[in-house]
Amino acid sequence: MAEMTALARVTRVEGLGMVTIRADLDRAGDAIAGASGLPLPGRVGIVAEGDRALGWMSPDELLLMLPHAELADALTDLREALRGEASLVADVSDMRCVFDLTGEDADQVLAKLSPTDLEMFPPGALRRTRLAQVPAAFWRIPGGFRLIAFRSVEVYLRELLETAAAPGTWLDPR
Amino acid sequence: MLLLTCPHCGIAAEETEFNPGGEAHLKRHGPGASDEDFEGYLFLRHNVKGPVLERWRHSYGCGKWFLAARDSVTLQVYGTYPASLAHPSDEVGDSVRAAHPNWRTQI
Amino acid sequence: MSRPSAPPPGPFRLASGGRLIDRAYSTGFRFNRRHLRGFKGDTLASALLGSGVALVGRSFKYHRPRGILASGVEEPNALLGLGQGGRFEPNQRATTTALMPGMVTESQNAWPSLDSDVGAINAPLWRFFPAGFYYKTFIHPRAAWLNVFEPVIRRAAGLGRAPKQADPDRYEQAYGFAETVVVGGGIAGLSAARDAAREGGRVLVLEQTPHWGGRTPVDHAGGEARVGALLDELRGMENVTLRRNTQATGLYDHGYLLARESLADHDPKADLPRQRLWRIRAGRVIVATGAHERPIAFAGNDVPGVMLASAVRDYIVNWAVAPGRRIAVVTSNDDAYRTALAALDAGLEVAAVIDARPVADGRLPQAVRARGVEVLTGTGIAGVRGGKLISGVDLCAQDGAGKVTGRLDCDCVAMSGGWSPVVHLWSHCGGRLLWDEPGGFFRPEPSRPPTGPDGAPNVAVVGAADGDLAVAALTGAEVEAPSAQVWLMPAQATRKARFKMWLDYQNDVKVSDVVVAAQEGFVSVEHAKRYTTLGMATDQGKTSNVNGLAVLSEALAQPVAATGTTTFRPPYTPLTFGAIAAEAKGAIFQPLRRTPMHAWHEARGAAWEPVGLWRRPYTYPQGGETHTDAINREILAVRGGVGMLDASTLGKILVTGPDAGRFLDMVYTGMMSSLPVGKCRYGLMCNDNGFLIDDGVVVRLAEDQWLCHTTTGGAERIHGHMEDWLQCEWFDWKVYTANLTEQYAQIAVVGPKARDLLEALGGMDVSAEALPFMTFADGELGGHPVRLYRISFSGELSFELATPAGRGLALWEALMAAGKPFGVTPYGTEAMHVLRAEKGFIMIGDETDGTVIPQDLNLHWAISKKKADFIGKRAQERSFMASPDRWRLVGLESLDGRMLPDGVYAVAEGVNANGQRNVQGRVTSTYASPTLGRPIAMGLVAHGPERMGEILEFPVKGADSVRARIVDPVFYDKEGTRANG
Ligand SMILES: [Zn+2]
């Protein structure tokens, strides 16, 4: 029997700053785009440019991800841009854990954990869903997926992903 | 297991990604309301056999509440619409009436 | 696998043939300690039959000897225990279990051995085990049921034994999506899959066995080639997935289909999950599940060697196994003649074909006659000779009462009472059935299909499952005459003979039982089923259902259509608990939420308390300390010096916006809009039914920003509660919330030396003047960014420090280091509970249970009288909420120094309508207070606060009642000066 390898690699991503932005996106969208330096994502979408990404979390909520070093300025810029506008801007950099799931069969790992039709899940889409028993969100990155979930379940999520990626457990018909 | 489309996300997701919230379009009665009105608001539900209007939260997704017109017998989902609407949208109403021509909302 | 040139495994193995076996690989296995051999490709059943094992088990009720009846999932008899140790699994069907090298198997329900089973003593008594036997016999005396009858019956009547060790295998689940799912890889299913694939969309084909083609290769000339051509075409289509060894077990609402894929069943060496449970969402499901052959009800139809006719030819053609050397075929239809032909082709003897029909002139009967086999029309079987093996059958006229007209020597009976379409999946989620009178079976009612989310039909049925038994259009078979409806053999069988005619082999239900049920008034099919247990075994009546209904109908003198059928429920075949649990076991049985300081607590040997999914340190025992000692030490350290609590799990919800104050005034019973910036205020939340649901400290961060602390268990729930009101009721208010619970680590520094500790760390003015009670400040302590709250849940001088979660551990360790000179002591949740109880502070979930309002807890001060409305206000105006008779919070002081048990009730005079003692209160919290050196308790008592000093009696199981005095619930520092430091 050939040596079996894991379906995908699970890598913890460190050093990301994250900002939750809540506002009326129709009214404040341009201001947010200007302050975050990214175009506004469409419904259930995510836009990524350089090392920044802006994800659509709900009709009135966005999540900005950027290098932690740029966090303080971004918070200031966003608060300034949204001055006078009913809104919420909060640093949530420590609230979540971030994993990259990469490898040819990364789709299959997620297919074991999330009730998401991944064949109908293109790059640029962001899905908030559950992975087994915990809420999570993911989107495609080159070579796989980036996943976010609450930090308290980081250990659970890593073991969950590694279990689902166990060598030899391809979903391909046998 | 139901399949529901969140009107906020436009995503059809399975029931495990939602939380149910009971009958929709309840009118809240607060201080000053009669005992009868308050009882009706808090406890009395239509619980009909057929089309029902009910609350769901896309709890594993966008976190938003929405309302669904769903048949409690056939489980057909006639449509979903945001919780801020006071009535089912015309489109949803038409969809219900296509199956139940005499249907009227109980709002 | 070995590659020996040994003789063919088993004396009943044919010298040639066997389309599914590979004779190059012979393999050993064990059955009841006997060493046997089979070939690669065998099922356990074919290997046993090939080895000449006819007797494989004992029946459920009478311990009758039983052999293999079928060749597929419908097998009711050949249920074996497989494997050893943790991998032992009872009730596995030999007919669907692939033979694996070294497999260890055992029969069930037989003691001391399969051949001489003492339980068989039941068998001669079978007249005394009629339908409803358990209900009738063991009713009186009542106590005897529990102590005598039930344990004995359970021991005698069980099937396999449950495994005792943990299952070492892995399981997993996967979500699948397809526009079309075809269940069944026979010719009808493959053909439907091709048609669907041509239309477009993803097509998933599920086949329960390792082989494609279903019955076609065995039953129809050129069948294998037809199947092969279809497969070639399907394999070339991009949008088609073919999945073998995958059993669709249930179809649920909106096209949700569960299917179990076997990956490494009983092959632990594969190092793969044993099974995978597919959770498939299908746009539509095409059911191509074929049909099951039915037995015929004749006396002795359960003797080993009596088999379904289709199974007999399957064993011959697929596995080159002769179920007998001289086979008698008994039938109500033409199809069974195929078995005679297959047997003849394999060089076996066919004693005769016994055909219940007066005439049998179809193409197949003619072909059999042409081979020199006698066809006995209008004939039935009066009885089977032999007990554990067949030696022959007695013949009779089918339309008579069973007078023996002749005898036929044989060692195997191949029977066919017609076929029943497998309609389970169609029925699982609401598809209706109709009785097909010419065909003699239930088939899907086309006008009453299951429907999907859009109200349109989402299930279709094709091929034999739809009643098209020969699937002539695809197999090239000639259309055969429908089966005659032969429900009893002979038609006028005597009462005595009916006692030996089995309908449900697995549950030991006979024709006589169903007749008795009908006579006793069980006219509804659902009632008769439960009374007789027909079809209620693990095979769910796959071979017995229609025969049973037909017998019931005859007994009720009504057509089968009027009797109707029972409901088919999932799973179609049993699912393992392993597949249902999948990855959720061991360390990831459930998500375990860890605080940023979790590892530190763990390294200090913390005992854990689960709070929701969180693990919080319960206490930190040192050396050989008991938990009680550790908790007492922690409490005294806090009261006398300084302690630290990981409070990170407290909910933290940010509420912002121009209408945030107005909103919080609705959410809390108190006034939050008037809270000055920089200040903290304790708040209570109720639901609109008036009951207390959560509490916590609210902080005003800025003009339009509040931070609401919730209980540990309340964070998600309260955030959801807020969003519910914001989205559904006050959706035009300009308010945004964010659940920031996990963004911050939170540390409570508590005790008279708390300020000294923070000052030692340095960086902020933490004096009483700069930071008065119930205020907060942002700053840095020892270089760590913190938000510092001056709040107290212990009555002591107390600070809570919030810092970004990623820095939580560093801050905790800095505080521990700086606190060393002050004897800083980490404390857990139990110390926290005792500390708060000593002060009479309530705890959500202890003092509240969903029926308690704030007024019950003397918290009137936290309810605004100025507000026109808040959630719960109208409810609290109801007369019974304002009643003076409600139970209200008091302290309770045990008179004799014993601790009051948690939750005990205080009794009152008299009894209630049920004859139970009246009660007047109950204990909500109870602790041994090391601070006071005596037990303390809180409780809710009728008119409690007005009854200070009165003595209540609390009966305790197995001991004298505890008597306790009603006292003020604030046991310690009633003046409240300690919090000022
Ligand atoms: Zn949504």
Tab-separated table of C-alpha atoms in Angstrom, chain C residues 337 340-341 344 353 355 357-377:
chain	number	residue	atom	x	y	z
C	337	TYR	CA	-38.670	-21.532	-12.774
C	340	ALA	CA	-34.884	-24.655	-11.625
C	341	LEU	CA	-33.048	-23.748	-14.809
C	344	LEU	CA	-30.010	-27.690	-13.835
C	353	VAL	CA	-41.510	-27.735	-9.449
C	355	ASP	CA	-46.763	-24.868	-8.655
C	357	ARG	CA	-51.473	-22.534	-9.869
C	358	PRO	CA	-53.788	-24.860	-11.753
C	359	VAL	CA	-52.009	-24.098	-15.003
C	360	ALA	CA	-48.392	-23.172	-15.743
C	361	ASP	CA	-47.801	-22.870	-19.451
C	362	GLY	CA	-45.560	-19.829	-19.741
C	363	ARG	CA	-42.258	-19.845	-21.547
C	364	LEU	CA	-40.280	-20.576	-18.377
C	365	PRO	CA	-42.407	-23.517	-17.168
C	366	GLN	CA	-42.221	-24.954	-20.651
C	367	ALA	CA	-38.460	-24.612	-20.670
C	368	VAL	CA	-38.240	-26.445	-17.367
C	369	ARG	CA	-40.495	-29.256	-18.558
C	370	ALA	CA	-38.348	-29.519	-21.643
C	371	ARG	CA	-35.399	-30.262	-19.387
C	372	GLY	CA	-37.255	-33.256	-18.011
C	373	VAL	CA	-38.360	-31.785	-14.709
C	374	GLU	CA	-41.817	-32.618	-13.456
C	375	VAL	CA	-44.118	-29.666	-12.887
C	376	LEU	CA	-46.821	-30.396	-10.302
C	377	THR	CA	-49.541	-27.814	-10.888
